[in-house]
Coordinates of C-alpha atoms in Angstrom, one line a residue:
X1352 CA 10.2 -17.5 12.6
X1353 CA 10.8 -20.5 13.5
X1354 CA 7.8 -23.7 14.2
X1355 CA 7.3 -24.2 18.2
X1356 CA 4.6 -27.6 17.8
X1357 CA 6.2 -30.5 18.5
X1358 CA 5.0 -33.8 17.5
X1359 CA 5.7 -36.6 19.5
X1360 CA 8.2 -38.9 17.1
X1361 CA 6.2 -42.4 17.7
X1362 CA 3.1 -40.4 16.9
X1363 CA 4.3 -39.2 13.6
X1364 CA 5.9 -43.1 12.8
X1365 CA 2.8 -43.5 12.7
X1366 CA 0.6 -41.4 10.8
X1367 CA 3.0 -41.2 7.9
X1368 CA 3.5 -45.2 7.7
X1369 CA -0.7 -44.4 7.6
X1370 CA -1.5 -41.5 5.1
X1371 CA -0.7 -42.8 1.1
X1372 CA 0.7 -38.5 0.5
X1373 CA 3.6 -36.6 0.9
X1374 CA 4.3 -35.2 4.5
X1375 CA 6.7 -32.4 4.8
X1376 CA 8.3 -30.9 7.4
X1377 CA 10.4 -27.9 8.7
X1378 CA 13.1 -29.6 7.3
X1379 CA 12.7 -31.4 3.6
X1380 CA 13.9 -30.4 1.0
X1381 CA 11.2 -28.9 -0.7
X1382 CA 9.9 -27.4 3.1
X1383 CA 9.7 -23.5 1.5
X1384 CA 8.3 -24.2 -1.9
X1385 CA 5.4 -26.3 -0.8
X1386 CA 4.3 -23.3 1.8
X1387 CA 4.7 -21.1 -0.8
X1388 CA 1.9 -18.9 -1.1
X1389 CA -0.4 -16.9 -4.8
X1390 CA 0.2 -14.2 -3.1
X1391 CA 3.8 -13.6 -1.7
X1392 CA 3.2 -10.8 1.7
X1393 CA 2.5 -14.3 3.7
X1394 CA 5.2 -16.0 5.6
X1395 CA 3.5 -18.9 7.0
X1396 CA 5.4 -22.1 8.3
X1397 CA 3.2 -24.7 9.5
X1398 CA 4.5 -27.7 11.4
X1399 CA 3.3 -30.5 9.0
X1400 CA 1.7 -30.3 5.4
X1401 CA 0.1 -33.1 4.3
X1402 CA 0.2 -33.6 -0.1
X1403 CA -3.2 -35.9 0.2
X1404 CA -4.2 -37.7 -2.7
X1405 CA -7.4 -38.8 -1.9
X1406 CA -10.6 -38.1 0.6
X1407 CA -9.1 -41.0 2.9
X1408 CA -5.6 -39.1 3.1
X1409 CA -7.7 -36.2 3.8
X1410 CA -9.9 -37.8 6.5
X1411 CA -6.3 -39.0 8.5
X1412 CA -5.0 -36.4 8.3
X1413 CA -7.8 -34.1 10.2
X1414 CA -8.3 -37.7 12.8
X1415 CA -4.3 -36.5 13.5
X1416 CA -5.0 -32.9 14.3
X1417 CA -7.2 -33.0 16.6
X1418 CA -5.5 -36.3 18.2
X1419 CA -1.9 -34.0 18.7
X1420 CA -4.1 -30.0 18.6
X1421 CA -3.3 -28.9 15.9
X1422 CA -5.0 -26.1 13.7
X1423 CA -6.0 -26.8 10.2
X1424 CA -5.7 -25.1 7.1
X1425 CA -6.3 -26.0 4.0
X1426 CA -4.8 -25.5 0.7
X1427 CA -6.1 -26.0 -3.3
X1428 CA -4.7 -23.2 -5.2
X1429 CA -3.2 -21.3 -2.4
X1430 CA -4.8 -18.2 -3.9
X1431 CA -6.1 -16.7 -0.7
X1432 CA -5.6 -13.4 -0.1
X1433 CA -5.6 -13.8 3.6
X1434 CA -3.0 -16.9 3.6
X1435 CA -5.5 -18.6 4.7
X1436 CA -4.4 -22.1 2.8
X1437 CA -1.6 -21.8 5.6
X1438 CA -0.8 -21.0 9.2
X1439 CA 1.3 -20.8 11.3
X1440 CA 2.5 -24.4 13.6
X1441 CA -0.8 -26.6 12.4
X1442 CA -0.9 -29.1 9.9
X1443 CA -1.9 -27.7 6.6
X1444 CA -3.7 -30.4 3.9
X1445 CA -3.0 -29.3 0.7
X1446 CA -4.7 -31.1 -2.4
X1447 CA -3.1 -29.1 -4.8
X1448 CA -2.0 -33.5 -6.1
X1449 CA -6.0 -34.0 -6.0
X1450 CA -6.3 -32.7 -9.5
X1451 CA -8.6 -35.6 -11.5
X1452 CA -10.8 -34.1 -14.5
X1453 CA -13.5 -36.5 -15.4
X1454 CA -14.8 -34.7 -18.7
X1455 CA -18.3 -36.4 -20.2
X1456 CA -19.9 -34.8 -22.9
X1457 CA -23.6 -36.8 -23.0
X1458 CA -24.0 -36.3 -19.9
X1459 CA -22.4 -32.9 -19.8
X1460 CA -21.2 -33.2 -16.7
X1461 CA -17.8 -33.6 -14.4
X1462 CA -16.5 -34.4 -12.2
X1463 CA -13.1 -32.5 -10.6
X1464 CA -11.3 -32.6 -7.4
X1465 CA -10.4 -29.6 -6.2
X1466 CA -7.1 -29.3 -6.7
X1467 CA -7.8 -28.7 -10.6
X1468 CA -7.2 -25.6 -11.5
X1469 CA -9.3 -23.8 -13.6
X1470 CA -8.1 -23.4 -16.8
X1471 CA -6.5 -26.7 -16.5
X1472 CA -10.3 -28.0 -16.3
X1473 CA -11.3 -25.5 -18.8
X1474 CA -8.9 -26.4 -21.4
X1475 CA -10.5 -30.7 -21.0
X1476 CA -14.3 -29.4 -21.1
X1477 CA -13.3 -27.0 -24.5
X1478 CA -12.6 -30.0 -26.0
X1479 CA -15.6 -30.9 -25.8
X1480 CA -17.1 -27.1 -26.5
X1481 CA -18.2 -26.9 -22.9
X1482 CA -17.3 -25.1 -19.9
X1483 CA -17.9 -24.5 -15.9
X1484 CA -18.2 -21.0 -15.1
X1485 CA -15.2 -19.9 -13.0
X1486 CA -13.6 -17.0 -12.0
X1487 CA -10.8 -14.4 -14.1
X1488 CA -7.6 -16.1 -13.0
X1489 CA -6.0 -20.4 -14.8
X1490 CA -4.1 -20.5 -11.7
X1491 CA -6.0 -20.8 -9.1
X1492 CA -8.1 -24.3 -7.3
X1493 CA -11.5 -25.9 -7.9
X1494 CA -11.6 -25.7 -4.4
X1495 CA -11.4 -22.7 -3.5
X1496 CA -13.4 -19.8 -6.2
X1497 CA -16.2 -22.6 -6.5
X1498 CA -17.0 -22.8 -2.3
X1499 CA -16.5 -18.8 -2.7
X1500 CA -19.5 -18.4 -5.6
X1501 CA -16.8 -18.3 -8.7
X1502 CA -18.1 -14.9 -10.6
X1503 CA -16.3 -15.1 -13.3
X1504 CA -16.5 -13.8 -17.8
X1505 CA -20.2 -16.1 -18.3
X1506 CA -21.8 -14.4 -14.7
X1507 CA -24.0 -13.3 -16.9
X1508 CA -25.3 -16.2 -18.9
X1509 CA -24.2 -18.2 -16.6
X1510 CA -24.9 -17.6 -13.7
X1511 CA -21.8 -18.7 -10.3
X1512 CA -20.3 -21.7 -10.3
X1513 CA -22.3 -23.1 -7.0
X1514 CA -25.0 -23.0 -9.7
X1515 CA -23.4 -25.5 -11.6
X1516 CA -22.3 -27.7 -8.5
X1517 CA -24.8 -30.8 -8.4
X1518 CA -22.3 -33.4 -5.5
X1519 CA -20.3 -32.7 -3.5
X1520 CA -17.8 -35.0 -2.0
X1521 CA -16.6 -33.9 1.5
X1522 CA -14.5 -35.2 3.7
X1523 CA -16.5 -33.9 7.9
X1524 CA -15.3 -33.2 10.8
X1525 CA -14.6 -36.8 12.5
X1526 CA -13.2 -37.3 9.3
X1527 CA -16.8 -39.1 7.9
X1528 CA -16.4 -38.6 4.0
X1529 CA -19.6 -37.8 2.7
X1530 CA -21.4 -36.5 -0.3
X1531 CA -24.2 -34.0 -0.5
X1532 CA -26.3 -33.4 -3.3
X1533 CA -29.9 -31.2 -3.0
X1534 CA -31.2 -35.1 -1.5
X1535 CA -28.8 -35.7 0.4
X1536 CA -26.9 -33.9 3.7
X1537 CA -29.1 -31.3 1.2
X1538 CA -28.7 -28.5 4.2
X1539 CA -24.9 -29.3 4.4
X1540 CA -25.0 -29.2 -0.1
X1541 CA -26.8 -26.0 0.3
X1542 CA -24.4 -24.7 2.9
X1543 CA -21.2 -26.0 0.4
X1544 CA -22.3 -23.4 -2.3
X1545 CA -21.6 -20.1 -0.9
X1546 CA -20.4 -20.9 2.2
X1547 CA -17.0 -21.4 1.3
X1548 CA -14.2 -24.2 4.1
X1549 CA -15.7 -24.1 7.0
X1550 CA -18.1 -27.5 6.5
X1551 CA -15.2 -29.5 5.8
X1552 CA -12.9 -30.4 3.5
X1553 CA -13.8 -30.9 0.1
X1554 CA -12.2 -34.0 -2.0
X1555 CA -14.8 -34.0 -5.1
X1556 CA -16.6 -32.0 -7.0
X1557 CA -19.7 -33.0 -9.8
X1558 CA -20.4 -30.1 -11.9
X1559 CA -23.1 -29.8 -14.9
X1560 CA -21.6 -28.4 -18.1
X1561 CA -23.1 -25.1 -19.9
X1562 CA -22.0 -24.8 -23.7
X1563 CA -19.5 -22.7 -24.5
X1564 CA -16.6 -22.8 -28.4
X1565 CA -16.2 -20.4 -29.8
X1566 CA -16.6 -16.3 -28.3
X1567 CA -15.3 -12.8 -29.0
X1568 CA -12.9 -12.5 -26.6
X1569 CA -9.9 -10.8 -26.1
X1570 CA -8.8 -6.7 -25.0
X1571 CA -10.0 -3.2 -25.8
X1572 CA -8.3 -0.7 -23.8
X1573 CA -10.3 3.2 -23.8
X1574 CA -8.4 6.3 -22.0
X1575 CA -9.6 6.2 -18.4
X1576 CA -12.2 9.4 -18.4
X1577 CA -15.1 10.6 -15.8
X1578 CA -16.6 9.7 -19.8
X1579 CA -16.3 6.8 -20.2
X1580 CA -16.9 5.6 -17.3
X1581 CA -20.1 7.6 -17.0
X1582 CA -20.0 5.3 -20.3
X1583 CA -19.0 2.1 -19.6
X1584 CA -21.7 2.1 -16.5
X1585 CA -24.7 2.6 -18.7
X1586 CA -22.9 0.4 -22.1
X1587 CA -22.9 -2.6 -20.0
X1588 CA -25.8 -1.9 -18.3
X1589 CA -27.6 -1.7 -21.8
X1590 CA -25.5 -5.3 -23.0
X1591 CA -27.1 -8.6 -23.9
X1592 CA -26.4 -11.0 -21.0
X1593 CA -24.6 -12.9 -23.8
X1594 CA -21.7 -10.6 -22.6
X1595 CA -19.7 -10.3 -19.7
X1596 CA -17.1 -8.0 -19.2
X1597 CA -14.4 -7.7 -16.8
X1598 CA -12.4 -4.2 -17.2
X1599 CA -9.9 -2.6 -15.2
X1600 CA -9.0 1.7 -14.5
X1601 CA -4.7 0.9 -14.2
X1602 CA -2.1 2.1 -16.5
X1603 CA -1.3 0.7 -19.5
X1604 CA 1.2 -1.5 -19.2
X1605 CA 3.6 -2.6 -21.6
X1606 CA 2.2 -5.3 -23.7
X1607 CA 2.5 -6.2 -27.6
X1608 CA -0.2 -4.6 -28.2
X1609 CA -0.3 -1.3 -26.2
X1610 CA 1.5 1.7 -28.5
X1611 CA 4.4 3.4 -27.3
X1612 CA 3.2 6.1 -26.2
X1613 CA 0.7 5.2 -24.9
X1614 CA 2.2 2.8 -22.0
X1615 CA 2.2 4.8 -18.4
X1616 CA -1.3 6.3 -19.3
X1617 CA -4.6 6.1 -18.4
X1618 CA -6.1 3.1 -19.9
X1619 CA -9.2 1.6 -18.8
X1620 CA -8.9 -2.5 -19.9
X1621 CA -12.3 -3.7 -21.2
X1622 CA -11.5 -7.8 -21.3
X1623 CA -14.9 -8.5 -22.7
X1624 CA -16.5 -12.6 -23.7
X1625 CA -19.0 -12.6 -25.9
X1626 CA -20.7 -16.5 -25.9
X1627 CA -22.8 -15.6 -29.2
X1628 CA -22.5 -15.7 -32.4
X1629 CA -19.5 -13.6 -33.4
X1630 CA -21.5 -11.2 -35.3
X1631 CA -23.5 -10.4 -32.7
X1632 CA -21.4 -10.2 -31.0
X1633 CA -18.9 -7.2 -32.5
X1634 CA -22.4 -6.0 -32.3
X1635 CA -22.2 -5.9 -28.5
X1636 CA -19.4 -4.5 -28.2
X1637 CA -19.9 -1.7 -30.6
X1638 CA -21.2 1.1 -28.4
X1639 CA -18.4 0.5 -26.1
X1640 CA -15.6 1.0 -28.8
X1641 CA -17.6 4.4 -29.0
X1642 CA -17.0 5.9 -26.1
X1643 CA -14.0 6.5 -27.0
X1644 CA -11.4 6.4 -29.9
X1645 CA -9.4 3.1 -28.2
X1646 CA -5.7 2.9 -26.9
X1647 CA -6.6 -0.8 -28.2
X1648 CA -8.4 -3.2 -29.6
X1649 CA -7.7 -7.0 -30.2
X1650 CA -10.8 -8.6 -29.9
X1651 CA -11.2 -11.9 -31.7
X1652 CA -13.3 -15.1 -32.4
X1653 CA -11.2 -17.6 -29.5
X1654 CA -11.5 -20.4 -27.8
X1655 CA -13.0 -20.0 -24.6
X1656 CA -9.9 -21.1 -22.6
X1657 CA -7.6 -19.1 -23.9
X1658 CA -9.3 -16.8 -21.8
X1659 CA -7.0 -17.3 -20.2
X1660 CA -4.0 -16.2 -21.4
X1661 CA -4.8 -12.9 -21.0
X1662 CA -5.8 -12.5 -17.4
X1663 CA -2.0 -14.5 -16.9
X1664 CA 0.2 -12.0 -16.4
X1665 CA -1.6 -10.1 -14.3
X1666 CA -2.5 -12.3 -11.7
X1667 CA 1.7 -13.9 -11.4
X1668 CA 1.9 -14.4 -8.5
X1669 CA 2.9 -10.9 -5.9
X1670 CA 2.5 -9.3 -2.8
X1671 CA -0.9 -7.9 -2.4
X1672 CA -2.9 -6.1 -0.4
X1673 CA -7.0 -6.2 -1.5
X1674 CA -10.1 -4.5 -0.7
X1675 CA -13.5 -5.3 -2.8
X1676 CA -17.4 -4.9 -1.9
X1677 CA -20.6 -5.5 -4.0
X1678 CA -22.4 -2.4 -5.7
X1679 CA -25.8 -1.3 -6.9
X1680 CA -24.5 2.2 -8.0
X1681 CA -21.8 3.1 -9.1
X1682 CA -21.9 6.7 -9.1
X1683 CA -20.2 9.1 -10.0
X1684 CA -17.4 10.3 -6.7
X1685 CA -16.4 6.6 -7.2
X1686 CA -15.6 6.9 -10.6
X1687 CA -13.8 10.2 -9.4
X1688 CA -11.7 8.5 -6.4
X1689 CA -11.1 5.5 -8.3
X1690 CA -9.8 7.4 -11.3
X1691 CA -8.3 9.6 -8.7
X1692 CA -6.2 7.2 -6.6
X1693 CA -5.5 5.1 -9.6
X1694 CA -3.5 8.1 -11.0
X1695 CA -0.6 8.6 -8.0
X1696 CA -0.4 4.7 -7.5
X1697 CA 2.5 3.4 -5.7
X1698 CA 3.9 0.2 -8.3
X1699 CA 2.7 0.4 -12.0
X1700 CA -0.1 -3.2 -10.4
X1701 CA -2.5 -1.7 -8.8
X1702 CA -6.1 -1.0 -9.9
X1703 CA -9.1 -1.1 -10.2
X1704 CA -10.8 -4.1 -11.1
X1705 CA -14.9 -3.5 -11.6
X1706 CA -17.7 -6.5 -12.7
X1707 CA -21.1 -5.4 -14.2
X1708 CA -22.8 -7.7 -12.6
X1709 CA -26.2 -9.1 -12.9
X1710 CA -27.8 -11.3 -15.9
X1711 CA -28.4 -15.1 -14.5
X1712 CA -26.9 -14.5 -11.8
X1713 CA -29.7 -11.8 -10.2
X1714 CA -32.0 -14.8 -11.3
X1715 CA -31.4 -17.2 -9.4
X1716 CA -33.2 -17.8 -6.3
X1717 CA -31.2 -15.3 -3.3
X1718 CA -32.8 -18.6 -0.8
X1719 CA -31.2 -20.9 -3.1
X1720 CA -26.9 -20.6 -2.4
X1721 CA -25.3 -20.2 0.3
X1722 CA -24.9 -17.2 -1.9
X1723 CA -27.0 -14.0 -0.6
X1724 CA -26.1 -10.7 -3.2
X1725 CA -27.7 -11.8 -5.9
X1726 CA -28.8 -8.7 -7.2
X1727 CA -25.6 -7.1 -6.8
X1728 CA -25.0 -5.0 -10.3
X1729 CA -21.4 -4.2 -9.9
X1730 CA -17.8 -5.7 -7.7
X1731 CA -15.2 -3.2 -7.8
X1732 CA -12.2 -4.1 -6.1
X1733 CA -8.9 -2.2 -5.3
X1734 CA -6.0 -4.9 -6.0
X1735 CA -2.8 -3.0 -4.6
X1736 CA 0.7 -5.1 -6.0
X1737 CA 4.1 -5.4 -5.4
X1738 CA 7.7 -7.4 -6.3
X1739 CA 8.5 -6.8 -3.8
X1740 CA 8.8 -6.0 1.0
X1741 CA 10.4 -2.3 0.8
X1742 CA 6.9 -1.9 -1.1
X1743 CA 4.5 -3.1 1.6
X1744 CA 4.2 -0.7 3.7
X1745 CA 3.4 2.0 0.2
X1746 CA 1.6 -0.2 -1.4
X1747 CA -1.0 -1.1 2.0
X1748 CA -1.7 2.7 2.1
X1749 CA -2.6 3.2 -1.1
X1750 CA -4.8 0.4 -1.2
X1751 CA -6.5 1.6 2.6
X1752 CA -7.0 4.6 2.1
X1753 CA -8.6 4.5 -1.9
X1754 CA -10.6 2.0 0.6
X1755 CA -12.0 4.5 2.9
X1756 CA -13.6 6.9 -0.1
X1757 CA -15.1 4.3 -2.1
X1758 CA -16.4 1.5 1.1
X1759 CA -19.3 3.5 2.2
X1760 CA -21.5 3.2 -1.1
X1761 CA -20.5 -0.5 -0.7
X1762 CA -24.1 -2.9 -0.3
X1763 CA -22.0 -6.0 0.7
X1764 CA -18.9 -9.1 -0.1
X1765 CA -17.7 -11.6 -1.8
X1766 CA -16.3 -13.7 0.4
X1767 CA -13.4 -15.0 -1.6
X1768 CA -12.2 -11.6 -2.2
X1769 CA -11.3 -10.6 2.5
X1770 CA -8.7 -10.6 3.3
X1771 CA -8.7 -10.4 7.2
X1772 CA -11.5 -7.6 7.6
X1773 CA -12.9 -8.8 10.9
X1774 CA -16.2 -10.7 11.3
X1775 CA -18.4 -8.0 10.8
X1776 CA -17.1 -7.7 7.0
X1777 CA -17.8 -11.9 7.2
X1778 CA -20.6 -10.9 7.7
X1779 CA -21.6 -8.9 4.8
X1780 CA -21.2 -11.8 2.6
X1781 CA -24.6 -12.7 3.6
X1782 CA -27.6 -12.4 4.0
X1783 CA -28.5 -11.6 7.7
X1784 CA -31.1 -15.0 8.4
X1785 CA -28.0 -16.9 5.2
X1786 CA -25.7 -15.9 7.6
X1787 CA -27.4 -17.4 10.6
X1788 CA -28.0 -20.7 9.0
X1789 CA -24.9 -21.5 8.3
X1790 CA -24.2 -21.2 11.6
X1791 CA -26.5 -23.3 12.3
X1792 CA -25.2 -26.0 9.9
X1793 CA -22.0 -25.4 11.8
X1794 CA -23.3 -26.7 14.8
X1795 CA -24.5 -29.3 13.5
X1796 CA -21.5 -30.6 11.4
X1797 CA -18.3 -28.6 12.6
X1798 CA -19.4 -28.1 17.0
X1799 CA -15.6 -27.6 18.2
X1800 CA -14.9 -25.0 14.7
X1801 CA -12.2 -27.6 13.7
X1802 CA -12.2 -25.6 10.4
X1803 CA -11.9 -21.9 11.7
X1804 CA -9.4 -21.5 9.4
X1805 CA -10.8 -20.1 6.8
X1806 CA -13.5 -17.0 6.7
X1807 CA -14.6 -18.0 9.5
X1808 CA -18.4 -18.8 10.4
X1809 CA -19.2 -20.1 14.3
X1810 CA -20.4 -22.6 15.2
X1811 CA -24.2 -21.5 16.2
X1812 CA -24.9 -21.5 20.3
X1813 CA -27.2 -23.9 21.6
X1814 CA -29.3 -22.6 23.9
X1815 CA -30.2 -23.6 27.5
X1816 CA -33.7 -25.0 26.4
X1817 CA -31.8 -27.3 23.8

């Protein structure tokens, strides 16, 4: 597919002279490399990619796109499951070069640009025994993970990433660079924490940092049976808040710590993160170990940032289909469907991800941010992935059939884990009153829906009386 958009030569020349970053066009030698996304299913061809260097570049890019009638997409880490980080025939504001991270260990705060990756931030903060609770993949950009909420390895002890955001620098649809805080543009500040990329292009975050030094992490693999899953639910609900686990039901991969005879067998792979003392952490993991004879147990003390080493291979670019939802109960029938479908998965990269929630995430008032599902007990995600286009059909069919058997039990959606699934699913990410408030804020900050290349919340229409 070729781009169809024609940009006047003089206008493009003037624009390139005004921005400090690089402008990548279809004829540029690095065009294909620059437009490649984490989810390799998507093969989009924008008319122009602006590798912005600062907020001024972002503002000028928005102005240029609007003048030329170009749709806008925004890329930080490029992990958008539905490929919203790119578009066809439009302008992409690529902020992946905006990676500055500044840590203030005395004040326990940090200022970071949205193109910085979660792993790089974790390593920078780890030098001082500090952290922000981002997600479970080191290669995710701070922009996307933060704006959607941020559910990761510290969620039960320290809540969501947005719970630690103190200020946001953002470029609005009219090209204005503003800083949103609890006292300055407070409505925008509220919306940015959970409302996604609907309200502008973020160019900086200020975070409060939490103390996280050495943790008890690693991996605990148990045979995947209904009895083990039932025990996992029971033990997770009784676990201390210092312990967060992210787990997968999958066929055991050929990892160095997996016995050769167990490769390919059905396992529950538990990745724990315990933030208290190592001794107490071992006690907290003992009930999980008691559920069955472990296939492998490589849990150990480690710096918090090292936990991303364990998920690096699993989060490499692939051709993915994802379906996900929040659940109040992880019931027996859902467990049976998970075991049934994973056993019949078309590739070794297909799995069900299980995240017990609660703890600090649930203690923040639902109205404090735009993230509505504070009371969710579980996040369950169907992950279907392959390596070749020839596998796309079987991978997608498996994922959608799997999801169809468990979707009716869900109670809401996580916007960061949605694909292009329609407005109804976007609305599931928010309480009704939250969605209405977001639509009203959208009307005030982006009335023409300039930022529509996302899990879009349309501007609320003005009433006739207004």
